[in-house]
Amino acid sequence: MLDGILEFLKENAGIEALALVFTASASEYILPPLPADTVIVLSSLLVIAGTWSFASVYFAVVTGGVVGSILQYVLGYILIRKSTSRPLPPFVDRW
């Protein structure tokens, strides 16, 4: 399985592979059992090998992490609102 991911990342150094890195980084916050760290480590190995640029991989991973954490927060906020009829503590509404 990992060999297939590594080969895909090597052959597709364009936007598709960076979209995979972004998606893996974002989905790690929503579905923790996904092997997103493996994809990120493999992409960092491709940076070291000179196949990819550091800036593009860094941007995809960081942006994916930010988007994933925002989605996790919004999902939790919506689920708490639906599951409880009492108001949230003031510090939650403040953020």
PDB file of C-alpha atoms in Angstrom:
ATOM      1  CA  MET A   1       0.000   0.000   0.000  1.00  0.00           C
ATOM      2  CA  LEU A   2       2.750   2.441   0.914  1.00  0.00           C
ATOM      3  CA  ASP A   3       4.651   1.587  -2.245  1.00  0.00           C
ATOM      4  CA  GLY A   4       1.622   2.547  -4.307  1.00  0.00           C
ATOM      5  CA  ILE A   5       1.288   5.876  -2.516  1.00  0.00           C
ATOM      6  CA  LEU A   6       4.997   6.601  -2.942  1.00  0.00           C
ATOM      7  CA  GLU A   7       4.888   5.749  -6.645  1.00  0.00           C
ATOM      8  CA  PHE A   8       1.833   7.975  -7.129  1.00  0.00           C
ATOM      9  CA  LEU A   9       3.592  10.841  -5.382  1.00  0.00           C
ATOM     10  CA  LYS A  10       6.760  10.354  -7.457  1.00  0.00           C
ATOM     11  CA  GLU A  11       4.958  10.195 -10.790  1.00  0.00           C
ATOM     12  CA  ASN A  12       2.506  13.027 -10.095  1.00  0.00           C
ATOM     13  CA  ALA A  13       4.520  15.883  -8.674  1.00  0.00           C
ATOM     14  CA  GLY A  14       1.876  18.354  -9.785  1.00  0.00           C
ATOM     15  CA  ILE A  15      -1.282  19.680  -8.243  1.00  0.00           C
ATOM     16  CA  GLU A  16      -2.892  16.232  -7.876  1.00  0.00           C
ATOM     17  CA  ALA A  17      -0.248  14.992  -5.493  1.00  0.00           C
ATOM     18  CA  LEU A  18      -0.256  18.226  -3.501  1.00  0.00           C
ATOM     19  CA  ALA A  19      -4.044  17.926  -3.289  1.00  0.00           C
ATOM     20  CA  LEU A  20      -3.530  14.431  -1.851  1.00  0.00           C
ATOM     21  CA  VAL A  21      -1.119  15.824   0.759  1.00  0.00           C
ATOM     22  CA  PHE A  22      -3.564  18.635   1.573  1.00  0.00           C
ATOM     23  CA  THR A  23      -6.488  16.212   1.877  1.00  0.00           C
ATOM     24  CA  ALA A  24      -4.498  13.814   4.032  1.00  0.00           C
ATOM     25  CA  SER A  25      -3.441  16.619   6.335  1.00  0.00           C
ATOM     26  CA  ALA A  26      -6.987  17.991   6.627  1.00  0.00           C
ATOM     27  CA  SER A  27      -8.660  14.610   7.061  1.00  0.00           C
ATOM     28  CA  GLU A  28      -6.344  13.677   9.919  1.00  0.00           C
ATOM     29  CA  TYR A  29      -8.264  16.061  12.176  1.00  0.00           C
ATOM     30  CA  ILE A  30     -11.678  14.689  11.227  1.00  0.00           C
ATOM     31  CA  LEU A  31     -10.863  10.964  10.962  1.00  0.00           C
ATOM     32  CA  PRO A  32      -7.833  10.253  13.195  1.00  0.00           C
ATOM     33  CA  PRO A  33      -7.297   6.606  12.131  1.00  0.00           C
ATOM     34  CA  LEU A  34      -6.297   7.661   8.612  1.00  0.00           C
ATOM     35  CA  PRO A  35      -2.573   7.256   7.862  1.00  0.00           C
ATOM     36  CA  ALA A  36      -2.036  10.926   7.002  1.00  0.00           C
ATOM     37  CA  ASP A  37       1.296  11.084   8.791  1.00  0.00           C
ATOM     38  CA  THR A  38       2.629   8.427   6.441  1.00  0.00           C
ATOM     39  CA  VAL A  39       1.678  10.488   3.391  1.00  0.00           C
ATOM     40  CA  ILE A  40       3.307  13.565   4.924  1.00  0.00           C
ATOM     41  CA  VAL A  41       6.504  11.665   5.715  1.00  0.00           C
ATOM     42  CA  LEU A  42       6.622  10.239   2.188  1.00  0.00           C
ATOM     43  CA  SER A  43       6.163  13.697   0.714  1.00  0.00           C
ATOM     44  CA  SER A  44       8.965  15.035   2.903  1.00  0.00           C
ATOM     45  CA  LEU A  45      11.185  12.256   1.591  1.00  0.00           C
ATOM     46  CA  LEU A  46      10.406  13.440  -1.925  1.00  0.00           C
ATOM     47  CA  VAL A  47      11.433  16.954  -0.894  1.00  0.00           C
ATOM     48  CA  ILE A  48      14.754  15.594   0.338  1.00  0.00           C
ATOM     49  CA  ALA A  49      15.202  13.632  -2.899  1.00  0.00           C
ATOM     50  CA  GLY A  50      14.663  16.842  -4.870  1.00  0.00           C
ATOM     51  CA  THR A  51      11.468  15.755  -6.618  1.00  0.00           C
ATOM     52  CA  TRP A  52       9.270  18.369  -4.914  1.00  0.00           C
ATOM     53  CA  SER A  53       9.909  21.839  -3.586  1.00  0.00           C
ATOM     54  CA  PHE A  54       9.883  22.417   0.151  1.00  0.00           C
ATOM     55  CA  ALA A  55       7.620  25.471  -0.060  1.00  0.00           C
ATOM     56  CA  SER A  56       4.818  23.702  -1.929  1.00  0.00           C
ATOM     57  CA  VAL A  57       4.751  20.708   0.426  1.00  0.00           C
ATOM     58  CA  TYR A  58       4.966  22.933   3.488  1.00  0.00           C
ATOM     59  CA  PHE A  59       2.108  25.102   2.219  1.00  0.00           C
ATOM     60  CA  ALA A  60      -0.073  22.053   1.429  1.00  0.00           C
ATOM     61  CA  VAL A  61       0.517  20.443   4.837  1.00  0.00           C
ATOM     62  CA  VAL A  62       0.042  23.605   6.897  1.00  0.00           C
ATOM     63  CA  THR A  63      -3.012  24.753   4.938  1.00  0.00           C
ATOM     64  CA  GLY A  64      -4.530  21.284   5.181  1.00  0.00           C
ATOM     65  CA  GLY A  65      -3.950  21.241   8.931  1.00  0.00           C
ATOM     66  CA  VAL A  66      -5.556  24.648   9.394  1.00  0.00           C
ATOM     67  CA  VAL A  67      -8.565  23.759   7.256  1.00  0.00           C
ATOM     68  CA  GLY A  68      -8.938  20.402   9.024  1.00  0.00           C
ATOM     69  CA  SER A  69      -8.835  21.978  12.477  1.00  0.00           C
ATOM     70  CA  ILE A  70     -11.377  24.628  11.457  1.00  0.00           C
ATOM     71  CA  LEU A  71     -13.684  21.918  10.104  1.00  0.00           C
ATOM     72  CA  GLN A  72     -13.270  19.942  13.317  1.00  0.00           C
ATOM     73  CA  TYR A  73     -14.148  22.999  15.404  1.00  0.00           C
ATOM     74  CA  VAL A  74     -17.210  23.854  13.299  1.00  0.00           C
ATOM     75  CA  LEU A  75     -18.409  20.253  13.358  1.00  0.00           C
ATOM     76  CA  GLY A  76     -18.039  20.081  17.140  1.00  0.00           C
ATOM     77  CA  TYR A  77     -19.763  23.434  17.559  1.00  0.00           C
ATOM     78  CA  ILE A  78     -22.728  22.313  15.448  1.00  0.00           C
ATOM     79  CA  LEU A  79     -23.006  18.958  17.203  1.00  0.00           C
ATOM     80  CA  ILE A  80     -22.904  20.558  20.653  1.00  0.00           C
ATOM     81  CA  ARG A  81     -25.606  23.028  19.649  1.00  0.00           C
ATOM     82  CA  LYS A  82     -27.843  20.203  18.421  1.00  0.00           C
ATOM     83  CA  SER A  83     -27.232  17.834  21.325  1.00  0.00           C
ATOM     84  CA  THR A  84     -27.805  20.245  24.206  1.00  0.00           C
ATOM     85  CA  SER A  85     -30.670  22.584  24.800  1.00  0.00           C
ATOM     86  CA  ARG A  86     -28.812  24.570  27.443  1.00  0.00           C
ATOM     87  CA  PRO A  87     -26.689  27.536  26.411  1.00  0.00           C
ATOM     88  CA  LEU A  88     -22.984  27.131  25.950  1.00  0.00           C
ATOM     89  CA  PRO A  89     -20.517  28.580  28.448  1.00  0.00           C
ATOM     90  CA  PRO A  90     -19.591  32.208  27.755  1.00  0.00           C
ATOM     91  CA  PHE A  91     -16.001  31.405  26.770  1.00  0.00           C
ATOM     92  CA  VAL A  92     -17.244  29.252  23.849  1.00  0.00           C
ATOM     93  CA  ASP A  93     -19.339  32.039  22.371  1.00  0.00           C
ATOM     94  CA  ARG A  94     -16.489  34.475  22.846  1.00  0.00           C
ATOM     95  CA  TRP A  95     -14.304  32.643  20.332  1.00  0.00           C
TER      96      TRP A  95
END
